[in-house]
PDB file of C-alpha atoms in Angstrom:
ATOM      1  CA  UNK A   1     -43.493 -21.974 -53.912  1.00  0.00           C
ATOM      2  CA  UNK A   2     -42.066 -23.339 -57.089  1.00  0.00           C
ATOM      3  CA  UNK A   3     -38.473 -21.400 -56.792  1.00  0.00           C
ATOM      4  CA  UNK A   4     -37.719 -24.177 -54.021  1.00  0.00           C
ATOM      5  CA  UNK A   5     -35.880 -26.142 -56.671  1.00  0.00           C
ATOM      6  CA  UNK A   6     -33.522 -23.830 -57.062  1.00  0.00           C
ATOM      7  CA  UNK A   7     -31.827 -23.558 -53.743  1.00  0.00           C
ATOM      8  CA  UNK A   8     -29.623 -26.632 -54.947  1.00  0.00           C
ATOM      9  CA  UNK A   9     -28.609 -27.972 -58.248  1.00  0.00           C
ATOM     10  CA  UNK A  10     -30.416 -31.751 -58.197  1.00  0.00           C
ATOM     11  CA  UNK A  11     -32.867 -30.871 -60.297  1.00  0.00           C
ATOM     12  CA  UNK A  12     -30.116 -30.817 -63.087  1.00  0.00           C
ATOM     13  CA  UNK A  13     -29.149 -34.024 -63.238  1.00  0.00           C
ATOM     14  CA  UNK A  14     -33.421 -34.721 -64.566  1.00  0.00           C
ATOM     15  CA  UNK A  15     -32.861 -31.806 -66.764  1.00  0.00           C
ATOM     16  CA  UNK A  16     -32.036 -31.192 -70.129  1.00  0.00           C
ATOM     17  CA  UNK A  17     -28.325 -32.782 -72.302  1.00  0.00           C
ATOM     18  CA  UNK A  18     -26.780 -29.036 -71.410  1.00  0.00           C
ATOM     19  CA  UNK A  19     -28.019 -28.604 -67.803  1.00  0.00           C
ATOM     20  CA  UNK A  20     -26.569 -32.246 -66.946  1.00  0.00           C
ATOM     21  CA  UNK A  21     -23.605 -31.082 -68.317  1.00  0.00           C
ATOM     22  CA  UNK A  22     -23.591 -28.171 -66.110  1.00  0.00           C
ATOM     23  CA  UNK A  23     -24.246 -30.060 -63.157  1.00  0.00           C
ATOM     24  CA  UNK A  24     -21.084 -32.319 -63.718  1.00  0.00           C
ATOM     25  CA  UNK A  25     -19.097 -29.665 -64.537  1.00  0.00           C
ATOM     26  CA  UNK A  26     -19.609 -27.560 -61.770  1.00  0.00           C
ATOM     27  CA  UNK A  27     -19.646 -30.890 -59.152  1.00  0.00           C
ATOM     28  CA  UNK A  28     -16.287 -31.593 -60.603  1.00  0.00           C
ATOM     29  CA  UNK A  29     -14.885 -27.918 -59.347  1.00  0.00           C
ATOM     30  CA  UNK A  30     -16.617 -28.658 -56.643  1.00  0.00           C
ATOM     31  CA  UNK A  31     -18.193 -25.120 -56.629  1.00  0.00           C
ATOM     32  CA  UNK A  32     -20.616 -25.075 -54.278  1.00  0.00           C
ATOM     33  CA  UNK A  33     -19.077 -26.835 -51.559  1.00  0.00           C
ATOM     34  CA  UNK A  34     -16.500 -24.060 -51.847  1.00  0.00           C
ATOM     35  CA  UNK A  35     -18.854 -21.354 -51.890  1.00  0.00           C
ATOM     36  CA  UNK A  36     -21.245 -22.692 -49.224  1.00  0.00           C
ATOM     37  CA  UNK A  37     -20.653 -19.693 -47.161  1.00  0.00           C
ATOM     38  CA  UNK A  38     -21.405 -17.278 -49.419  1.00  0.00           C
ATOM     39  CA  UNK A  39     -25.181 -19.473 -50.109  1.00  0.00           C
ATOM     40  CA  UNK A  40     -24.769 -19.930 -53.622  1.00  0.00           C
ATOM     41  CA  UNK A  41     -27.536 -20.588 -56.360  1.00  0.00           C
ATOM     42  CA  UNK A  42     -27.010 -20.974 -59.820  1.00  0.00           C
ATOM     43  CA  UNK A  43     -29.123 -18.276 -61.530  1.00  0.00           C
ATOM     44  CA  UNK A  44     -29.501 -17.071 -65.307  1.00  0.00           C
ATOM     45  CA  UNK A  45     -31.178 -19.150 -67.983  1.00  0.00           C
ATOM     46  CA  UNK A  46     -29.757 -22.314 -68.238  1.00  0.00           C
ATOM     47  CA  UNK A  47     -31.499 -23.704 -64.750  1.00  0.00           C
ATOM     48  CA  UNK A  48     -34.765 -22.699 -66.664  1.00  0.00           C
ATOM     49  CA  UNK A  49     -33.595 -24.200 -70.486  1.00  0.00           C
ATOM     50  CA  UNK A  50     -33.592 -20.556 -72.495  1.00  0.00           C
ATOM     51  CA  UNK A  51     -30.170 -20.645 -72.556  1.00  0.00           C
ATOM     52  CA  UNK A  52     -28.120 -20.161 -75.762  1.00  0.00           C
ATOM     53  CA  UNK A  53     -24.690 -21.078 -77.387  1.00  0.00           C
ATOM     54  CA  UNK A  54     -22.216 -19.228 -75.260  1.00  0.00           C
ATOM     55  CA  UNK A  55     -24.442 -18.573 -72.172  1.00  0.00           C
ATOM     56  CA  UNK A  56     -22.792 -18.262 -68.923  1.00  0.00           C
ATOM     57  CA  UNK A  57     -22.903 -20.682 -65.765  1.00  0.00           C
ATOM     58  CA  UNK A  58     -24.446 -18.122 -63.465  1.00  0.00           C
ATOM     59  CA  UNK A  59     -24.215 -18.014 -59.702  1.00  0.00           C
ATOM     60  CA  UNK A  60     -25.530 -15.411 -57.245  1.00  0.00           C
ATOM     61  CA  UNK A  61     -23.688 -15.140 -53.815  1.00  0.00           C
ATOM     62  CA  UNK A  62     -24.169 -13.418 -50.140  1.00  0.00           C
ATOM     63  CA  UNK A  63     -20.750 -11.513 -49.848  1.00  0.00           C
ATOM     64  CA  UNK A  64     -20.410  -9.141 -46.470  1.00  0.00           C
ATOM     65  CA  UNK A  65     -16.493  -9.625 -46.287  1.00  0.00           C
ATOM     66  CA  UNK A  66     -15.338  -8.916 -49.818  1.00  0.00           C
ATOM     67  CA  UNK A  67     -11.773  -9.445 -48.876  1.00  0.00           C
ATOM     68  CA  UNK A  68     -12.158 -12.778 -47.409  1.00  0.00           C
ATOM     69  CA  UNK A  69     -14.332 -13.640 -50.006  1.00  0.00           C
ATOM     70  CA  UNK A  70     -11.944 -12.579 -53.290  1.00  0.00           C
ATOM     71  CA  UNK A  71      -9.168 -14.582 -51.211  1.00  0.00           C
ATOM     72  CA  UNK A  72     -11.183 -17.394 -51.372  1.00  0.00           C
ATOM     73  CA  UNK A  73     -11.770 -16.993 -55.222  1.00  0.00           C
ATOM     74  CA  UNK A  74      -8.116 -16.886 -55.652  1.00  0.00           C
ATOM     75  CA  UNK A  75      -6.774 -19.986 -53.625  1.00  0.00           C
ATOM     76  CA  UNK A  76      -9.647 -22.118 -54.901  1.00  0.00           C
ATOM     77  CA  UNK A  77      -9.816 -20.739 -58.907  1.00  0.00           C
ATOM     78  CA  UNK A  78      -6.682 -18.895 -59.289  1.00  0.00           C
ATOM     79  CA  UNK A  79      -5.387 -21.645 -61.445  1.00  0.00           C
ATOM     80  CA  UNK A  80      -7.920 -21.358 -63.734  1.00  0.00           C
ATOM     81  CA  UNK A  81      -8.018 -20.048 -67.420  1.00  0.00           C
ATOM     82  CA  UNK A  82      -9.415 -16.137 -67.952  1.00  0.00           C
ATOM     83  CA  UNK A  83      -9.616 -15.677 -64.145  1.00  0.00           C
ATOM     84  CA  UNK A  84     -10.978 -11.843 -63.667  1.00  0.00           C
ATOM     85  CA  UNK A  85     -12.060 -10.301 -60.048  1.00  0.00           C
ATOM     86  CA  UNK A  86     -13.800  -7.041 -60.524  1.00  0.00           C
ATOM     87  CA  UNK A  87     -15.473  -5.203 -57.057  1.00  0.00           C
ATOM     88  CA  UNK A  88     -17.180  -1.729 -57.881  1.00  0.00           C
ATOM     89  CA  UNK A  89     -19.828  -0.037 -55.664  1.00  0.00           C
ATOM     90  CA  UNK A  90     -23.542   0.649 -57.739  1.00  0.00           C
ATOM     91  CA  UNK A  91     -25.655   2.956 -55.927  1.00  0.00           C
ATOM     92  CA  UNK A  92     -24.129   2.840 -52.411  1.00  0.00           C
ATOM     93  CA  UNK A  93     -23.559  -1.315 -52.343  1.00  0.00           C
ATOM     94  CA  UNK A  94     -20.418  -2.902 -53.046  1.00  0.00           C
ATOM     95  CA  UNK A  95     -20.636  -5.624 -55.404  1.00  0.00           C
ATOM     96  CA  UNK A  96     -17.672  -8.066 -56.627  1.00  0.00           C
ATOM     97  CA  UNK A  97     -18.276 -10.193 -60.234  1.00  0.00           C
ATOM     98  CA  UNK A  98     -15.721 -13.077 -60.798  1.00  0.00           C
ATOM     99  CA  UNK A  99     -15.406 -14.802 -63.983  1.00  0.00           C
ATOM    100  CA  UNK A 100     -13.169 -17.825 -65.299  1.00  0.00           C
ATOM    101  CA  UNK A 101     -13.593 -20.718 -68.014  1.00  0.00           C
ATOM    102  CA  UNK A 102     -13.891 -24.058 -67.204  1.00  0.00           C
ATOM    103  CA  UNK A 103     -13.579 -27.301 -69.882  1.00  0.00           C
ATOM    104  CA  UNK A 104     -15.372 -25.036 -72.142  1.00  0.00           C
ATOM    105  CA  UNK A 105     -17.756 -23.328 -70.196  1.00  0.00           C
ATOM    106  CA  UNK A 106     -17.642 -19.428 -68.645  1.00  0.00           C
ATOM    107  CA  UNK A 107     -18.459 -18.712 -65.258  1.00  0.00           C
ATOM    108  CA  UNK A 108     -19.977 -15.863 -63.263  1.00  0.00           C
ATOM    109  CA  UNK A 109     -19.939 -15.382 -59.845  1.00  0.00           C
ATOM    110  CA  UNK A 110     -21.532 -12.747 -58.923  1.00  0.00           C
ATOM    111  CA  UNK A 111     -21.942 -11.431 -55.465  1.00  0.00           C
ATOM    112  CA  UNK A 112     -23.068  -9.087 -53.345  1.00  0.00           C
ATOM    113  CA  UNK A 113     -24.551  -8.060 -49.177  1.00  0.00           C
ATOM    114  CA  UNK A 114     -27.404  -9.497 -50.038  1.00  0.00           C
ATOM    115  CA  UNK A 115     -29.236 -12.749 -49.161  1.00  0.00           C
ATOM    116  CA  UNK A 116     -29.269 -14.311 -52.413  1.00  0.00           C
ATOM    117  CA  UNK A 117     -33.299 -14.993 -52.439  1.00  0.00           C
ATOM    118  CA  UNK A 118     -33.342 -11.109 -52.349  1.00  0.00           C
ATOM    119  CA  UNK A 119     -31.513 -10.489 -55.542  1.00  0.00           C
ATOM    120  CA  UNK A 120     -32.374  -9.639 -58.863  1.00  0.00           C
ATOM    121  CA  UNK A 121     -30.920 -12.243 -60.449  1.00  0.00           C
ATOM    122  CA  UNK A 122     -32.940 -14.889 -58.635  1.00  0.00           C
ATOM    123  CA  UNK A 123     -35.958 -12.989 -58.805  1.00  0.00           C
ATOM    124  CA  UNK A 124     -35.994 -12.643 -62.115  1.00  0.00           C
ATOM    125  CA  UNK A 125     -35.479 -16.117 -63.052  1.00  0.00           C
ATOM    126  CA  UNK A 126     -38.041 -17.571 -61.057  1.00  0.00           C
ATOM    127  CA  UNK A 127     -40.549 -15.186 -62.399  1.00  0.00           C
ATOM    128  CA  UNK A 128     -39.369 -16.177 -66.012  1.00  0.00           C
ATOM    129  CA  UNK A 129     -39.528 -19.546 -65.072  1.00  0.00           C
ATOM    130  CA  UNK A 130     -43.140 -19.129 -63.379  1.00  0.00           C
ATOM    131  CA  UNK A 131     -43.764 -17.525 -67.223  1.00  0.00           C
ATOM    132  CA  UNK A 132     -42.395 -20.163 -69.036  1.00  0.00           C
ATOM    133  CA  UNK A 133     -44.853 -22.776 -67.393  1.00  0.00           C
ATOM    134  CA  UNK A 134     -47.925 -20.665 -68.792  1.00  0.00           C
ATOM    135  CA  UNK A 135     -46.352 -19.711 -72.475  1.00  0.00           C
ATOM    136  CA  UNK A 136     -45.560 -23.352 -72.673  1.00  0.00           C
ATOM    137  CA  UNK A 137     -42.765 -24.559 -75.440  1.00  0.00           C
ATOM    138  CA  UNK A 138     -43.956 -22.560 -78.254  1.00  0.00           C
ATOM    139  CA  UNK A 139     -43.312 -19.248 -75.897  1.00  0.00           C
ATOM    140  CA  UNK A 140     -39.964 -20.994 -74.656  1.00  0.00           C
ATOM    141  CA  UNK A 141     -38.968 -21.440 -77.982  1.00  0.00           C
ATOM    142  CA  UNK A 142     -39.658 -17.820 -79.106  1.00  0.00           C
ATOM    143  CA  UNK A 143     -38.036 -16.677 -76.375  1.00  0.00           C
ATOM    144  CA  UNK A 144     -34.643 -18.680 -77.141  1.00  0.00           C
ATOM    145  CA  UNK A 145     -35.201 -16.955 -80.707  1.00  0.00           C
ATOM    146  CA  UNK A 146     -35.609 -13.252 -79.284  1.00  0.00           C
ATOM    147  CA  UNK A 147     -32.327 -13.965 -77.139  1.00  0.00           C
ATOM    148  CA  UNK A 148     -30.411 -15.020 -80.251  1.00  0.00           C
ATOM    149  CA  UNK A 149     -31.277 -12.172 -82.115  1.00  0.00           C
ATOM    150  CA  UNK A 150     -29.729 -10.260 -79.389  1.00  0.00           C
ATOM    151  CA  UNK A 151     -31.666  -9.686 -77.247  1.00  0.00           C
ATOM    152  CA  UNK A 152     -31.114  -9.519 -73.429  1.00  0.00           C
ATOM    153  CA  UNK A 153     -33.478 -12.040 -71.400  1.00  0.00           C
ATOM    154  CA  UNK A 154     -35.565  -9.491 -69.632  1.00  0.00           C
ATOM    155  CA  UNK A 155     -36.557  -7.630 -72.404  1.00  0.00           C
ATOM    156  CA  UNK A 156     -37.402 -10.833 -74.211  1.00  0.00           C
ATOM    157  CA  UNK A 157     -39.890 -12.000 -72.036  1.00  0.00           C
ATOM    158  CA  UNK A 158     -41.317  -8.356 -71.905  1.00  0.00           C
ATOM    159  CA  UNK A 159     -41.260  -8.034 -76.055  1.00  0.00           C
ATOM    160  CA  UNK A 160     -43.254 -11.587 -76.342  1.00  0.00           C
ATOM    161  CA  UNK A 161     -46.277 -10.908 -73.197  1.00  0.00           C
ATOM    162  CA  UNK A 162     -46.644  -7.039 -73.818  1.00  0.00           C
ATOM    163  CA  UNK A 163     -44.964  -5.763 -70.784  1.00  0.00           C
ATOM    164  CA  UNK A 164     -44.945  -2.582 -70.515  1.00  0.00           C
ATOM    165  CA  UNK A 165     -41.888   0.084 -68.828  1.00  0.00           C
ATOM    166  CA  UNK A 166     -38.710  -1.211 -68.136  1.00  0.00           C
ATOM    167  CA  UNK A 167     -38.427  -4.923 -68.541  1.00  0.00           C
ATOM    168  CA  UNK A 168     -35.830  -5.209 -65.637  1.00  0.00           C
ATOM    169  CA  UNK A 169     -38.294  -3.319 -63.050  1.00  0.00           C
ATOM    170  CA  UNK A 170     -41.589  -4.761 -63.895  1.00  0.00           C
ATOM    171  CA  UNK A 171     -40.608  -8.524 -63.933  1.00  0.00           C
ATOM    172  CA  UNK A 172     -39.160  -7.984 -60.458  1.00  0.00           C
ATOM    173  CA  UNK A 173     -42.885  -6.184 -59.407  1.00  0.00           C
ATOM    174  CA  UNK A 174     -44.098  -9.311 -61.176  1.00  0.00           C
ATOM    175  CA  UNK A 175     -42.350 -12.108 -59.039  1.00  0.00           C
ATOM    176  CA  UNK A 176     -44.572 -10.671 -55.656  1.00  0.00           C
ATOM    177  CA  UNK A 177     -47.506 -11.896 -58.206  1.00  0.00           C
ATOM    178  CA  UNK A 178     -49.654 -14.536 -57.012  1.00  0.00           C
ATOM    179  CA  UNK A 179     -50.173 -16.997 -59.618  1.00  0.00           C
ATOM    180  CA  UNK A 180     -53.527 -16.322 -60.273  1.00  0.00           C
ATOM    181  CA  UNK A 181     -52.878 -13.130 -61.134  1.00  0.00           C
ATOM    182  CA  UNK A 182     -49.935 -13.908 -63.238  1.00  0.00           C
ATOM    183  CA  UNK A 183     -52.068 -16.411 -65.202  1.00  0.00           C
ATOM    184  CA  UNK A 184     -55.024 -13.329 -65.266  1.00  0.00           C
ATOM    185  CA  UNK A 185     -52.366 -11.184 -66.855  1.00  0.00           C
ATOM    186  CA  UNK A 186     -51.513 -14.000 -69.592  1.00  0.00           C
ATOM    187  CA  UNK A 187     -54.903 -15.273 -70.192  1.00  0.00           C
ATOM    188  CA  UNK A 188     -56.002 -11.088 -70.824  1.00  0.00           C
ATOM    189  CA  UNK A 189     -52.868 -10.661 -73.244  1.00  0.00           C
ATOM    190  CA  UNK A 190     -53.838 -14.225 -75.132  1.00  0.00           C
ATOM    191  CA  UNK A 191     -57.546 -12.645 -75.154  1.00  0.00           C
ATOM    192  CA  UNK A 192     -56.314  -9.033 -76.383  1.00  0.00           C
ATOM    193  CA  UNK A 193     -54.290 -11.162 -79.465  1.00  0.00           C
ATOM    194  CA  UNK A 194     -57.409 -13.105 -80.338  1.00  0.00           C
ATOM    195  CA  UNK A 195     -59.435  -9.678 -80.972  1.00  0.00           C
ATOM    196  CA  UNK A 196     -56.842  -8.267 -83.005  1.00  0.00           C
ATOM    197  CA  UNK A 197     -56.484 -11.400 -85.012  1.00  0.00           C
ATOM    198  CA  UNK A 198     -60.435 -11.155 -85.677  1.00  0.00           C
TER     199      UNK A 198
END
């Protein structure tokens, strides 16, 4: 499955000017080696170039013991500039978001008891990335332009290929797709424009 590049940040460093930059940046906290418990991926839209001025260094992480886990936070990035630790429960689960800056560049850690494969976050961007690969640059690039007119991510992709409901739902139904079927569903909505257009 193509999301296999994302279980570690190598493919970075043959990436874009930005997601090099990343990749150095977050090597030289040496993030993941101090969240390797917690299996870490960096998630969001700069691992799949849609990012935008200002976008956030994502990163989605197992947490089961929250305390152990903010304690961590603090003796590793409690020198850092803008440091915030926020835990809240959503619909029965406990979730904890941690943010900081870093030589220009915002952070969010988000985590949760969940194996990070599982959550939305990752799901969504490997579906968006699996989407990106059949809209092609001209879709990547309309996307970017969606995102900075405001608009969130999820919604983007679900203004540009028709996607009916909530964005945020149906992209997650969307990454069980096979990829035939997710190419069938792009190659009907690329058929449906041509017959308005005529």
């Amino acid at each position: 499955m193509q999301d296999i590049k994302f279980l570690n940040i190598d493919y970075l460093y043959q990436g874009t000017e930005k997601q090099r930059q990343a990749a150095l940046v977050m090597d030289d906290l040496r993030l993941f080696a101090h969240l390797a418990p917690y299996d870490p991926i960096l998630v969001g839209t700069i691992p799949i170039g849609i990012d935008i001025p200002g976008s956030d260094l994502d990163i989605a992480c197992r947490v089961t013991d929250f305390a152990a886990f903010e304690q961590t936070i603090h003796e590793v990035f409690g020198h850092l500039p803008d440091l915030s630790v926020v835990s809240r429960n959503v619909n029965g689960m406990d979730r904890i978001v941690v943010r900081f800056r870093y030589k220009g560049w915002m952070f969010e850690i988000f985590g949760q008891p969940v194996p990070t494969k599982q959550q939305n976050g990752y799901r969504h961007m490997v579906v968006e990335y699996r989407l990106l690969q059949l809209i092609g640059e001209a879709g990547r690039e309309r996307i970017i332009e969606l995102k900075q007119a405001g608009i969130k991510t999820e919604p983007a992709f679900a203004e540009l290929l028709g996607i009916p409901g909530d964005p945020y739902v149906a992209l997650l139904d969307m990454y069980n797709w096979s990829d035939d079927r997710l190419s069938g569903f792009y190659h009907k909505l690329l058929a449906r424009e041509r017959n308005e257009d005529e």
